[in-house]
PDB file of C-alpha atoms in Angstrom:
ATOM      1  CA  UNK A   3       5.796  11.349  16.319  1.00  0.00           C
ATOM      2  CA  UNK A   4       2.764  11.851  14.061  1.00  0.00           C
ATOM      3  CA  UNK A   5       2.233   8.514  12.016  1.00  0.00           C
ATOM      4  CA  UNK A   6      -0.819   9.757  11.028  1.00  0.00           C
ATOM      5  CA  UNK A   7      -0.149  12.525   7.838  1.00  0.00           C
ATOM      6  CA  UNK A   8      -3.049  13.946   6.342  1.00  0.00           C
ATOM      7  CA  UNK A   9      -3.105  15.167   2.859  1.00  0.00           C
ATOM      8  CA  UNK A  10      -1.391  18.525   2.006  1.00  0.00           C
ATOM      9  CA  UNK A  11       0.723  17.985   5.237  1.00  0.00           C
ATOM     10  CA  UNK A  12       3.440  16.097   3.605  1.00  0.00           C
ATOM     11  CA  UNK A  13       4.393  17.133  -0.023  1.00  0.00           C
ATOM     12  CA  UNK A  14       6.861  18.488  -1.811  1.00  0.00           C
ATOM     13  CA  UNK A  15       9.231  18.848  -4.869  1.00  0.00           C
ATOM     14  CA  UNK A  16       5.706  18.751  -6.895  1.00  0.00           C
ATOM     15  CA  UNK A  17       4.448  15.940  -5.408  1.00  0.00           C
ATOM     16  CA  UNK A  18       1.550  15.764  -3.044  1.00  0.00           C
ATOM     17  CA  UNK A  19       2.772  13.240  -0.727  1.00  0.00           C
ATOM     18  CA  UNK A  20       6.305  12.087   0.396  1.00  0.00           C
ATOM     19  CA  UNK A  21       7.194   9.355   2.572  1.00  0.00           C
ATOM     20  CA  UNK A  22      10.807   8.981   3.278  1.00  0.00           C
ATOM     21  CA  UNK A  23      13.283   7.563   5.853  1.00  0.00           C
ATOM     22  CA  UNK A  24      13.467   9.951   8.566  1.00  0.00           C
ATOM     23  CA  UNK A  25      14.606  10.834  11.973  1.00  0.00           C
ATOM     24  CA  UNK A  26      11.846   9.588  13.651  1.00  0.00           C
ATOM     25  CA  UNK A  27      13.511   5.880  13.012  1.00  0.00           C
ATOM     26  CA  UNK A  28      11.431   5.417   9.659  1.00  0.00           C
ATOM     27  CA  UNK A  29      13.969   3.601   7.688  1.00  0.00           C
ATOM     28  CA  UNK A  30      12.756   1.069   5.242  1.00  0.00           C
ATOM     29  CA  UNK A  31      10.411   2.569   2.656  1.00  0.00           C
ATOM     30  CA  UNK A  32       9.137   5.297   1.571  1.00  0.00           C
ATOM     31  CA  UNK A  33       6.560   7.345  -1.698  1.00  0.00           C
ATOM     32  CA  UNK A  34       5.520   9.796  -4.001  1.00  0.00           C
ATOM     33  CA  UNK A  35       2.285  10.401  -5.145  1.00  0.00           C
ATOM     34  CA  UNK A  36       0.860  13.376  -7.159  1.00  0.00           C
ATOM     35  CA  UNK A  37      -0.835  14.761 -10.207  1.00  0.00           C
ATOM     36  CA  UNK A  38       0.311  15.173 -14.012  1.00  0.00           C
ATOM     37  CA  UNK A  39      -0.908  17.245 -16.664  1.00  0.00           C
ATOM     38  CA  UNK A  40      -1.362  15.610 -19.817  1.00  0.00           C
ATOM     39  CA  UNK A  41       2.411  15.157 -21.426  1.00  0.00           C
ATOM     40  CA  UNK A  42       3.651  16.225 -17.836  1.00  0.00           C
ATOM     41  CA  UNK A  43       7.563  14.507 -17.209  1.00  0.00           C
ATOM     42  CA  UNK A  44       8.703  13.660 -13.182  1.00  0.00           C
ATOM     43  CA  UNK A  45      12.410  12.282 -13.308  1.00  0.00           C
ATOM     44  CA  UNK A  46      14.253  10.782  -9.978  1.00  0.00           C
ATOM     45  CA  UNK A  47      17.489   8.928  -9.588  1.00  0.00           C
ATOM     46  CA  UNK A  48      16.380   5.451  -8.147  1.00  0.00           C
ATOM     47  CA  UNK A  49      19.772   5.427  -6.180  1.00  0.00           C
ATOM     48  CA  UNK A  50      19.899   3.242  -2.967  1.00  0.00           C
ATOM     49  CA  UNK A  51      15.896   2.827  -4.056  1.00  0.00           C
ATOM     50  CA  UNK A  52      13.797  -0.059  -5.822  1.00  0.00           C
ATOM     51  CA  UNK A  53      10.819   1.366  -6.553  1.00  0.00           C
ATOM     52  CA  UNK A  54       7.036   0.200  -7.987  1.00  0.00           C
ATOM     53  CA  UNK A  55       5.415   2.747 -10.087  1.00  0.00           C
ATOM     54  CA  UNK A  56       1.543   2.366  -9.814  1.00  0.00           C
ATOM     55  CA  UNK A  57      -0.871   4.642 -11.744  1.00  0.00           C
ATOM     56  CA  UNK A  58      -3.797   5.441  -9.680  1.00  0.00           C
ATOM     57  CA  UNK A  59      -5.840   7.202 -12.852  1.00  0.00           C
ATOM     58  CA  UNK A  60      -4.806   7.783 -15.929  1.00  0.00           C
ATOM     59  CA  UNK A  61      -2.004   6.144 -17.615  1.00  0.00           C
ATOM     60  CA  UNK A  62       1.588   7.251 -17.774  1.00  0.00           C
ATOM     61  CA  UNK A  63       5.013   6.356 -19.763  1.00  0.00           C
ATOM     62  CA  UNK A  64       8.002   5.083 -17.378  1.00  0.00           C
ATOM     63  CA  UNK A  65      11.011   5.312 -19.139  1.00  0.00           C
ATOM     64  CA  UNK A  66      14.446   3.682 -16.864  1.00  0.00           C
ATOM     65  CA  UNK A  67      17.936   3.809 -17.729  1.00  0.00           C
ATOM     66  CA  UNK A  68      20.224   1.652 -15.810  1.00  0.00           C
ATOM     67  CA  UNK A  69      23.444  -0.708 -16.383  1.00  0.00           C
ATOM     68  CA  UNK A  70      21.583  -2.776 -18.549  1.00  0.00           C
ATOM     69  CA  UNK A  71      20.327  -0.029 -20.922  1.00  0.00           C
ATOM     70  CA  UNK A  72      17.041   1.874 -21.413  1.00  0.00           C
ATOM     71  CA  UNK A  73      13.281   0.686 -20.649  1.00  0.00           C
ATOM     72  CA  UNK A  74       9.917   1.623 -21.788  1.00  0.00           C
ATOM     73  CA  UNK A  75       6.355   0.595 -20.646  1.00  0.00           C
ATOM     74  CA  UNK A  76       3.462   2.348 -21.070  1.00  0.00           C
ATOM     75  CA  UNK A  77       1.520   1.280 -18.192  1.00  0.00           C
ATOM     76  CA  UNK A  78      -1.910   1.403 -19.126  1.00  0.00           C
ATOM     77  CA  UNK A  79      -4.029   2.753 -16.391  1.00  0.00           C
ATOM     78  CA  UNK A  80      -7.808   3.216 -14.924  1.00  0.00           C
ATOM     79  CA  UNK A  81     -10.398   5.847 -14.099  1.00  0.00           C
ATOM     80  CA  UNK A  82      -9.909   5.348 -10.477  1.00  0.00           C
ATOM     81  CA  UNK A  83      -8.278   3.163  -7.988  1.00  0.00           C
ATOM     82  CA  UNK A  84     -11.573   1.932  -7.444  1.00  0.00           C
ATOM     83  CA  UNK A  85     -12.161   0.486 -11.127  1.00  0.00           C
ATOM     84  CA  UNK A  86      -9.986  -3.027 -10.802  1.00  0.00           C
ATOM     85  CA  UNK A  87      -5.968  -3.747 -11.163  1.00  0.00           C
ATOM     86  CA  UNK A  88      -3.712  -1.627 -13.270  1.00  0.00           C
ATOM     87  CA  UNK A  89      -0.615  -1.858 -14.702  1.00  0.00           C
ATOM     88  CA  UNK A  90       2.879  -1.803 -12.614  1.00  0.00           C
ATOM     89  CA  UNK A  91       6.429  -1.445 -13.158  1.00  0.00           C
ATOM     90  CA  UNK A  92       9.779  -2.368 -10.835  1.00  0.00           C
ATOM     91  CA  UNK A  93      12.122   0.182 -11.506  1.00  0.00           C
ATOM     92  CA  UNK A  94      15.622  -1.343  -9.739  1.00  0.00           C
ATOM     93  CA  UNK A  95      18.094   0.248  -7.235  1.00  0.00           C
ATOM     94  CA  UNK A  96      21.058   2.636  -9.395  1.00  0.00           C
ATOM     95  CA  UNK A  97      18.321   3.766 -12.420  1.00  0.00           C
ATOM     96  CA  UNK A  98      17.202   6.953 -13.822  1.00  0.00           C
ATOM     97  CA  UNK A  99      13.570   6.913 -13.721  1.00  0.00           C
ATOM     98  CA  UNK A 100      11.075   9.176 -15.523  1.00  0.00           C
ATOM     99  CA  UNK A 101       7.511   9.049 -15.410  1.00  0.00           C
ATOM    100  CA  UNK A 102       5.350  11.323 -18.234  1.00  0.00           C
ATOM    101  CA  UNK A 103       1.418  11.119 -18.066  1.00  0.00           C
ATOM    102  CA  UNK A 104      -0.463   9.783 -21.467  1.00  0.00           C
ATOM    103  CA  UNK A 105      -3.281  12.074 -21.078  1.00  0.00           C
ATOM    104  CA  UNK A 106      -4.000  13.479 -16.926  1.00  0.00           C
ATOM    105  CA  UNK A 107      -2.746  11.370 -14.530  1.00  0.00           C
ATOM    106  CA  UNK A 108      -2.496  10.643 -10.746  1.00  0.00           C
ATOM    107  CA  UNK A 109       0.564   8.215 -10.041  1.00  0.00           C
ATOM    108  CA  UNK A 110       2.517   6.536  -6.920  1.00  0.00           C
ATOM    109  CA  UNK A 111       6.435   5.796  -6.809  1.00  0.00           C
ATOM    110  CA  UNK A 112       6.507   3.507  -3.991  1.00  0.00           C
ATOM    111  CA  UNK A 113      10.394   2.449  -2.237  1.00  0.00           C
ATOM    112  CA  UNK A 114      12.037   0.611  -0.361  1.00  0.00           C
ATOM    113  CA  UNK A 115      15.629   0.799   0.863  1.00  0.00           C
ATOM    114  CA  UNK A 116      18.398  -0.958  -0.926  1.00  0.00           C
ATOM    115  CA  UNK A 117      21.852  -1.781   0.434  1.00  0.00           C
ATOM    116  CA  UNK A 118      23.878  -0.542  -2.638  1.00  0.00           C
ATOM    117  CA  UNK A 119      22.858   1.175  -6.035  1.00  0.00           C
ATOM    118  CA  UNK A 120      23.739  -2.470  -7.990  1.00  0.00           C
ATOM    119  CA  UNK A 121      20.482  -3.901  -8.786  1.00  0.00           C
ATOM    120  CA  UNK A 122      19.799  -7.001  -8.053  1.00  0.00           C
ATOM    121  CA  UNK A 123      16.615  -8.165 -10.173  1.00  0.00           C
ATOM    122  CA  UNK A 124      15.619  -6.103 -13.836  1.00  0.00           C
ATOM    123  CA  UNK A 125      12.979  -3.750 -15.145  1.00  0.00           C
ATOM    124  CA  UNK A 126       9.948  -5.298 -15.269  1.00  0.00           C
ATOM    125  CA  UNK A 127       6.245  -4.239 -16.421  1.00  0.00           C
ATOM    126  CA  UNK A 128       3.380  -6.351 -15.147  1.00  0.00           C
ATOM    127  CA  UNK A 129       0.426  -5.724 -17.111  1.00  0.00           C
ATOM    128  CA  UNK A 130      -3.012  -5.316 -15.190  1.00  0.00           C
ATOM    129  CA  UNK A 131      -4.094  -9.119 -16.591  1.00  0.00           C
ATOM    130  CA  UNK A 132      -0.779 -10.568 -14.674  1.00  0.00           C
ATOM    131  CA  UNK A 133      -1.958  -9.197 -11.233  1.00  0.00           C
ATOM    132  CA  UNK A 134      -3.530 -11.899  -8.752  1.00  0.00           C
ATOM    133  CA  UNK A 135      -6.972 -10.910  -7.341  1.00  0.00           C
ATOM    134  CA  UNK A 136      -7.466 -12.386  -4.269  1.00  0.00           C
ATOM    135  CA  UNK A 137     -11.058 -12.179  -1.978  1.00  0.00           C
ATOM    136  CA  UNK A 138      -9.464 -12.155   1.453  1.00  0.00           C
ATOM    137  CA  UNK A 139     -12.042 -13.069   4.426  1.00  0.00           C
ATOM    138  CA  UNK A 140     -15.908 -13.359   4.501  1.00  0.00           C
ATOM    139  CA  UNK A 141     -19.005 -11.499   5.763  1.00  0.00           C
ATOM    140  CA  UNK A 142     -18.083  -7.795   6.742  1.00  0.00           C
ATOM    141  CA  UNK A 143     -14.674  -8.788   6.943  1.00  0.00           C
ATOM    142  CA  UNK A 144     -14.458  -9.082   3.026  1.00  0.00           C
ATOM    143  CA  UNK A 145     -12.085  -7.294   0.882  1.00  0.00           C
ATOM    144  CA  UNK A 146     -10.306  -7.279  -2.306  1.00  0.00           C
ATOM    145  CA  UNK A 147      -6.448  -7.734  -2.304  1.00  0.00           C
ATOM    146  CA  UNK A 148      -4.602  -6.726  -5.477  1.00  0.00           C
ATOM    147  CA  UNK A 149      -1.099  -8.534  -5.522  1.00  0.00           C
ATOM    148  CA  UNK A 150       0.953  -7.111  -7.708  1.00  0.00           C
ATOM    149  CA  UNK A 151       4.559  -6.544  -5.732  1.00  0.00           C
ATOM    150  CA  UNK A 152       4.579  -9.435  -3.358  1.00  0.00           C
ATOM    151  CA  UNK A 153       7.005 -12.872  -3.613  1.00  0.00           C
ATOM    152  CA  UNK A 154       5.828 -15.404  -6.200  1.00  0.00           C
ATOM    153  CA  UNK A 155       4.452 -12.210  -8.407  1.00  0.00           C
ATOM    154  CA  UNK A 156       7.070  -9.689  -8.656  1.00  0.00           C
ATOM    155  CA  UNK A 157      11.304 -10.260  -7.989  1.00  0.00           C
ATOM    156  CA  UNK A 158      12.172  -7.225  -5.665  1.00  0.00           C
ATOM    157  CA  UNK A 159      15.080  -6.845  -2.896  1.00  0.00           C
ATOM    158  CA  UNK A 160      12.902  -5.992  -0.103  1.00  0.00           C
ATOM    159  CA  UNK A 161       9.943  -4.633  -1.150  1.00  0.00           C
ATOM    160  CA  UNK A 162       6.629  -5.579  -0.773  1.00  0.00           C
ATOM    161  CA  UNK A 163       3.325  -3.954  -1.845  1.00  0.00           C
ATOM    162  CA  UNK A 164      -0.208  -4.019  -3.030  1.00  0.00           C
ATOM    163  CA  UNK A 165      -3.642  -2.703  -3.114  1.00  0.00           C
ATOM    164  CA  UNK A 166      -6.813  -3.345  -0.961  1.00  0.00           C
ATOM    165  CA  UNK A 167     -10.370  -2.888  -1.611  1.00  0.00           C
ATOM    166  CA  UNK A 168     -13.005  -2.572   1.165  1.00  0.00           C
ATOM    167  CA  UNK A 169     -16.620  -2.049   0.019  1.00  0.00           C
ATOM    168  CA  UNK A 170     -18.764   0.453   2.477  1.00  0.00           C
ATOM    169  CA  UNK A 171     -19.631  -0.586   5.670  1.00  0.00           C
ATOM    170  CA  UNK A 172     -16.590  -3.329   5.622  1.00  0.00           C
ATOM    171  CA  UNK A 173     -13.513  -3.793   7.670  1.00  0.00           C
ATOM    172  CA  UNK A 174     -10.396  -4.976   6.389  1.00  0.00           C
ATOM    173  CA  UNK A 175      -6.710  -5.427   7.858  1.00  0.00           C
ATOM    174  CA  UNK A 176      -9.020  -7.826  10.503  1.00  0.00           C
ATOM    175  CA  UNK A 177      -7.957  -9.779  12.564  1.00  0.00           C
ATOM    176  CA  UNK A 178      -5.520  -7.233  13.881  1.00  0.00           C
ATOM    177  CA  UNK A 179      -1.492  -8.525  13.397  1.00  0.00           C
ATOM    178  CA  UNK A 180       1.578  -7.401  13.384  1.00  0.00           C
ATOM    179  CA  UNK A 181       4.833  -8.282  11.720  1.00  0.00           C
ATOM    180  CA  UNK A 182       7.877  -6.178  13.860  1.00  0.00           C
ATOM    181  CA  UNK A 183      10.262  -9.073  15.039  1.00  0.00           C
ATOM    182  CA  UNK A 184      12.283 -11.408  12.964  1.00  0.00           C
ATOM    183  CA  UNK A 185      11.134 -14.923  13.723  1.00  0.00           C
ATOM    184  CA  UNK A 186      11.850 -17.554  11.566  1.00  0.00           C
ATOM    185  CA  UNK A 187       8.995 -19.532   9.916  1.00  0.00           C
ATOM    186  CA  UNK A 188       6.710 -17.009  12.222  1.00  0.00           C
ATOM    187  CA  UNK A 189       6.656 -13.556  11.288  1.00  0.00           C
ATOM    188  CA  UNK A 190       9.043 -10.894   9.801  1.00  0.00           C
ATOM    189  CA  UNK A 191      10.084  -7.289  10.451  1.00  0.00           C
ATOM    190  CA  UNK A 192       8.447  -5.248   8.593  1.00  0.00           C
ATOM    191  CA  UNK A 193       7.407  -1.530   8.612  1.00  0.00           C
ATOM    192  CA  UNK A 194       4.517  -0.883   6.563  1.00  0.00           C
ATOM    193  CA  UNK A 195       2.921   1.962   4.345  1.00  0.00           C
ATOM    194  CA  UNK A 196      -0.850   2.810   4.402  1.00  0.00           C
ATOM    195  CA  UNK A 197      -2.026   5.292   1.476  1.00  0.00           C
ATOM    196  CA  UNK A 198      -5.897   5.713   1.555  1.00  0.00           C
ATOM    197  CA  UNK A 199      -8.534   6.774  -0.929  1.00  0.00           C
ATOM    198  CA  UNK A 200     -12.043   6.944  -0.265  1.00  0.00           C
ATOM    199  CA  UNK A 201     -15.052   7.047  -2.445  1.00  0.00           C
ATOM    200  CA  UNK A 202     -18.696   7.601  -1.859  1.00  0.00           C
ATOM    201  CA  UNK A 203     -19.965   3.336  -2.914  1.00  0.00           C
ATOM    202  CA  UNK A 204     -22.112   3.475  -6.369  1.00  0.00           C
ATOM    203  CA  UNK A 205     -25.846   4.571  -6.330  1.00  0.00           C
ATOM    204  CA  UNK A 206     -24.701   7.731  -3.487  1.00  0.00           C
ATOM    205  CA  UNK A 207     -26.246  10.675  -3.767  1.00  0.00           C
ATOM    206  CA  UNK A 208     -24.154  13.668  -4.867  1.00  0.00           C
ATOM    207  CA  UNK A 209     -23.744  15.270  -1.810  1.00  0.00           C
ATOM    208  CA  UNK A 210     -22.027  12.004  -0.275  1.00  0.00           C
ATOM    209  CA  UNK A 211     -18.738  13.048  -2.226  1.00  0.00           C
ATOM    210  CA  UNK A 212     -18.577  16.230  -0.349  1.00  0.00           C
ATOM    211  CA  UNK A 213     -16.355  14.556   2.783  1.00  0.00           C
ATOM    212  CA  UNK A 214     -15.831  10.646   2.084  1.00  0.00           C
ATOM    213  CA  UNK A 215     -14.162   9.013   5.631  1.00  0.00           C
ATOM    214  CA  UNK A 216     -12.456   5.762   6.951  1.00  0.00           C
ATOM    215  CA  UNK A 217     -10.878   5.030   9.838  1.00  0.00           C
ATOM    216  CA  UNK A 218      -7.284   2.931  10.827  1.00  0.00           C
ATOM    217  CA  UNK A 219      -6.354   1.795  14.161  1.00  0.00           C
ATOM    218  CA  UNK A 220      -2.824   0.694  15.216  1.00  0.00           C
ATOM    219  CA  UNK A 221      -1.827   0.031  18.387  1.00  0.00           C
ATOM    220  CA  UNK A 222       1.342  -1.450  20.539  1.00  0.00           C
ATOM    221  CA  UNK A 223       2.372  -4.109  22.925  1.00  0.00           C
ATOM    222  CA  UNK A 224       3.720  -3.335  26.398  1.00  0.00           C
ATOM    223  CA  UNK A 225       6.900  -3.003  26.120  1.00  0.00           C
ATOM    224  CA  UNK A 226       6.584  -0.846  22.394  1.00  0.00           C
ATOM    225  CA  UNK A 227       3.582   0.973  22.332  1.00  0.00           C
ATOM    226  CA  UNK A 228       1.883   3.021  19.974  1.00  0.00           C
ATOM    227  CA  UNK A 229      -1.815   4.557  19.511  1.00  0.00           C
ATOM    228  CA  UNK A 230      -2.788   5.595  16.138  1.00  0.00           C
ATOM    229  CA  UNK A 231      -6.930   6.418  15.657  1.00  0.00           C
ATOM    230  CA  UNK A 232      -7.161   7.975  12.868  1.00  0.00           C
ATOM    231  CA  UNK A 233     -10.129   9.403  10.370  1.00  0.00           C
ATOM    232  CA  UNK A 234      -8.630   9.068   7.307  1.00  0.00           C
ATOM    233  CA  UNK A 235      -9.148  10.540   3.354  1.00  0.00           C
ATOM    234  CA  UNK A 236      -8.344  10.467  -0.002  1.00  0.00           C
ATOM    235  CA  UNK A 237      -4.096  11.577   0.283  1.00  0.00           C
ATOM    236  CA  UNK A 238      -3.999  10.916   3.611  1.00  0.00           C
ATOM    237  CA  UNK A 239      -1.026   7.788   4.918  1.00  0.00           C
ATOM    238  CA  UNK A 240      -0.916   6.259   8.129  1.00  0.00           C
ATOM    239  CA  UNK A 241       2.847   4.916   9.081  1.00  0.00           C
ATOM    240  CA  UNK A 242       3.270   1.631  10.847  1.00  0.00           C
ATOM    241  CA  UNK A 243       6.880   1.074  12.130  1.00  0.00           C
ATOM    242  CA  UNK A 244       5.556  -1.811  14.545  1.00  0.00           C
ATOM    243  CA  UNK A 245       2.424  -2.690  16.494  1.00  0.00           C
ATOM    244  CA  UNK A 246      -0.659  -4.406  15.594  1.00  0.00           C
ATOM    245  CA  UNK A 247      -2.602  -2.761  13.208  1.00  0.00           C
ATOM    246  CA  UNK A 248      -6.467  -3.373  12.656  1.00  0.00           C
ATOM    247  CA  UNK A 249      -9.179  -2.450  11.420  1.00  0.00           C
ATOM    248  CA  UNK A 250      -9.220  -0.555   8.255  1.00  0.00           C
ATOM    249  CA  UNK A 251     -12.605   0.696   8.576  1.00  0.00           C
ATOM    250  CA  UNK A 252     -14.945   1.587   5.689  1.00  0.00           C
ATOM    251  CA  UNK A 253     -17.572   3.782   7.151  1.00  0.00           C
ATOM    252  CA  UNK A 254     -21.174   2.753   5.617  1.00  0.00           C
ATOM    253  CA  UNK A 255     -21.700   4.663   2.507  1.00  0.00           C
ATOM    254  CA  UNK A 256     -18.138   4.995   1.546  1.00  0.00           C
ATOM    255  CA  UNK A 257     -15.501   2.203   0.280  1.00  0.00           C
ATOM    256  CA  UNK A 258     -11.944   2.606   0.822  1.00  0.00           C
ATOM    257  CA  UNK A 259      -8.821   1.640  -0.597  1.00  0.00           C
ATOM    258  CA  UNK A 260      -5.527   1.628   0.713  1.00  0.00           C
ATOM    259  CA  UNK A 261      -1.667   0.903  -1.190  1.00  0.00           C
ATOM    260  CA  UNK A 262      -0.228  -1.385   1.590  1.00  0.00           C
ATOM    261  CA  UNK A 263       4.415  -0.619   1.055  1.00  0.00           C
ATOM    262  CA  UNK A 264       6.454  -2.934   2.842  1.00  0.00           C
ATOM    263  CA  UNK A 265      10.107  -3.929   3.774  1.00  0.00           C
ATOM    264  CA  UNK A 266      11.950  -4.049   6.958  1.00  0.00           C
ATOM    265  CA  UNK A 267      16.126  -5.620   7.726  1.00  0.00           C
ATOM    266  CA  UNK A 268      15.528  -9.293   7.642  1.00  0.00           C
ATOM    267  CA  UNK A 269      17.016 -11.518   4.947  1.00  0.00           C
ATOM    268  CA  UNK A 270      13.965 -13.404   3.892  1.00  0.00           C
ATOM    269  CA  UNK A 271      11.615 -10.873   1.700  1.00  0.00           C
ATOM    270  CA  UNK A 272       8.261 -12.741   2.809  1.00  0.00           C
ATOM    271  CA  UNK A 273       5.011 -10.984   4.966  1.00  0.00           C
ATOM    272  CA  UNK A 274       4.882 -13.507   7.786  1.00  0.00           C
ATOM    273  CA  UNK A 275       2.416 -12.091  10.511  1.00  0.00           C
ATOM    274  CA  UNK A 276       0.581 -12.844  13.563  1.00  0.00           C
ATOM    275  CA  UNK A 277      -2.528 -12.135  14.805  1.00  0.00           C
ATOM    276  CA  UNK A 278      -3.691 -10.605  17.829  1.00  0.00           C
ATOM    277  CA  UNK A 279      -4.590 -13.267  20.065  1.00  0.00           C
ATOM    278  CA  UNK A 280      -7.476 -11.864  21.767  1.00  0.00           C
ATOM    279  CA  UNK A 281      -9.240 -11.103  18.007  1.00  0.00           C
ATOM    280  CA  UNK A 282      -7.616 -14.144  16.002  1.00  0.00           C
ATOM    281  CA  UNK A 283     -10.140 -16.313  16.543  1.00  0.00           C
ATOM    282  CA  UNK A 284     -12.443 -14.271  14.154  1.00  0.00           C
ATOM    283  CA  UNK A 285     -10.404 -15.935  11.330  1.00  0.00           C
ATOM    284  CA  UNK A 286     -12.593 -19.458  12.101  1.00  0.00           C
ATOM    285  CA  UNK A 287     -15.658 -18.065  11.396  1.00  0.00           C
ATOM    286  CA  UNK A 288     -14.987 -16.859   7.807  1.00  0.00           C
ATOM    287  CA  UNK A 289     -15.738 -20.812   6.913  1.00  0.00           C
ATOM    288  CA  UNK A 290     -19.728 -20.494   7.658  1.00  0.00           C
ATOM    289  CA  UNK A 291     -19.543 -16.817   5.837  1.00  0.00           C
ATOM    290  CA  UNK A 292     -19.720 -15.973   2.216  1.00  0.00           C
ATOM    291  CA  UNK A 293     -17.548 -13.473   0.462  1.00  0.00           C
ATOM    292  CA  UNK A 294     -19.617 -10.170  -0.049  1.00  0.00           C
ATOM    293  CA  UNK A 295     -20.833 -10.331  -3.156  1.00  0.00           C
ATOM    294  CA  UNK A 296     -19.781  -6.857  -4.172  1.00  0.00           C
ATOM    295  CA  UNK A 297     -16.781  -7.895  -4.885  1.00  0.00           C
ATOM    296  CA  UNK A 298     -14.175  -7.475  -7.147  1.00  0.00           C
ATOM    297  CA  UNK A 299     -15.741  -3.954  -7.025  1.00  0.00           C
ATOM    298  CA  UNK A 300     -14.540  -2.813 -10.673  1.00  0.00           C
ATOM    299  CA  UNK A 301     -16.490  -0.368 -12.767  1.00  0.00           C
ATOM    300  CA  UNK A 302     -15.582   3.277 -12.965  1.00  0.00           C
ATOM    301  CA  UNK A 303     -16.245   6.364 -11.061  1.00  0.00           C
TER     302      UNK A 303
END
């Protein structure tokens, strides 16, 4: 199995990229992702789906129609996914969804898997101001997290999500972890989603934008292995259906961003990891670092 999918290698029905349960044993969650003209309309019955509709330029309209009756939200949007937090909204299992751009548009439907069409928690829009910015490690291991779809922020069945940052030359998803086994108060089973982007970092010349690259490693334990080294760009997803997975590498010159989908079987909807034990000690030394003071990266590009 390829868990590595580079762009144009897995779209369809007008959409760029698709990510959905398959025979390989992906089961959990799933996305779309493509463009839209101005005034351009995408339906999709929700059905055995919650999903999170994330703009990642441009702003759209997400209209829902469910037991409760009809929702609207303009989700107001950003140049890039590199210029700060946007709007969200949690469409719930058994709607109608549509999706119309305000003007040209690139947008994610992320998923995960329900157990019936009756939804369990309501529409919801979360306005950019609402999402949590946190500044996760220190040094080179500094990166911006973007919390918009996790417990404590947004009510969801299963699924978990949000955005990460990492300014040139950083690594992120570092220590390397895992979360693949159900283990109360320890770590939960969860198969994960990484969409990148990648963007030559401001004051580039303009022949840096002609191939911007990162890199993701993910790799097994004895007795479930997997080997994933991949070069990734803008489109491309890496899957993760177990395994530690670390670093998200931004290569000097270029800062990367990645929209992190979760969900996995277990009854407790919470990202419990571990860490690799021969790299979790790296964790200590964030204390003595500061945060890299390009972030929250903002601005436009």
């Amino acid at each position: 199995m390829t868990w590595h999918r580079p762009f144009g290698t897995v779209g369809g029905d007008g959409w760029d990229v698709v990510v959905e349960p398959d025979a390989s044993g992906w089961e959990h969650t799933g996305m779309y992702a493509g463009r839209l003209a101005d005034g351009e309309s995408r339906g999709l019955d929700a059905g055995r789906r919650e999903l999170v509709v994330v703009p990642l330029e441009g702003s759209v309209l997400v209209s829902s129609d469910d037991a409760a009756g009809r929702h609207e939200a303009t989700l107001a949007g950003r140049a890039s996914v590199f210029a700060g937090a946007t709007d969200v909204a949690y469409v719930p299992a058994g709607s109608r969804l549509s999706v119309t751009a305000v003007g040209a548009a690139r947008v994610a439907l992320v998923f995960a898997v329900t157990e019936t069409v009756e939804p369990r928690f309501a529409f919801r829009h979360v306005a950019a101001d609402e999402v949590p910015v946190e500044l996760r490690g220190a040094g080179f291991a500094s990166r911006e997290v973007r919390n918009f779809g996790i417990p404590g922020v947004l009510e969801a069945d299963s699924i978990i999500a949000c955005e990460v940052v990492t300014p040139a030359g950083n690594w992120s998803s570092w220590p390397p972890h895992k979360h693949d086994e159900e283990r109360p108060g320890e770590e939960t089973q969860l198969e994960e989603i990484y969409y990148f982007e990648v963007a030559p970092e401001d004051g580039s010349p303009a022949s840096a934008a002609a191939d911007p690259i990162g890199y993701q490693r993910v790799y097994g334990t004895e007795h479930r292995p997997i080997d994933v080294m991949a070069e990734v760009r803008s489109g491309d997803v890496v899957l993760v259906p177990h395994g530690w997975h670390g670093p998200a590498m931004a290569a000097p010159g270029y800062d990367l961003y990645y929209l992190n989908v979760m969900a996995g079987p277990g009854p407790e909807r919470a990202w419990l990891i571990c860490d690799d034990p021969a790299h979790g000690w790296v964790r200590d030394t964030w204390s003595a670092q500061p945060v890299d003071p390009r972030l929250p990266l903002g601005g436009s590009r």
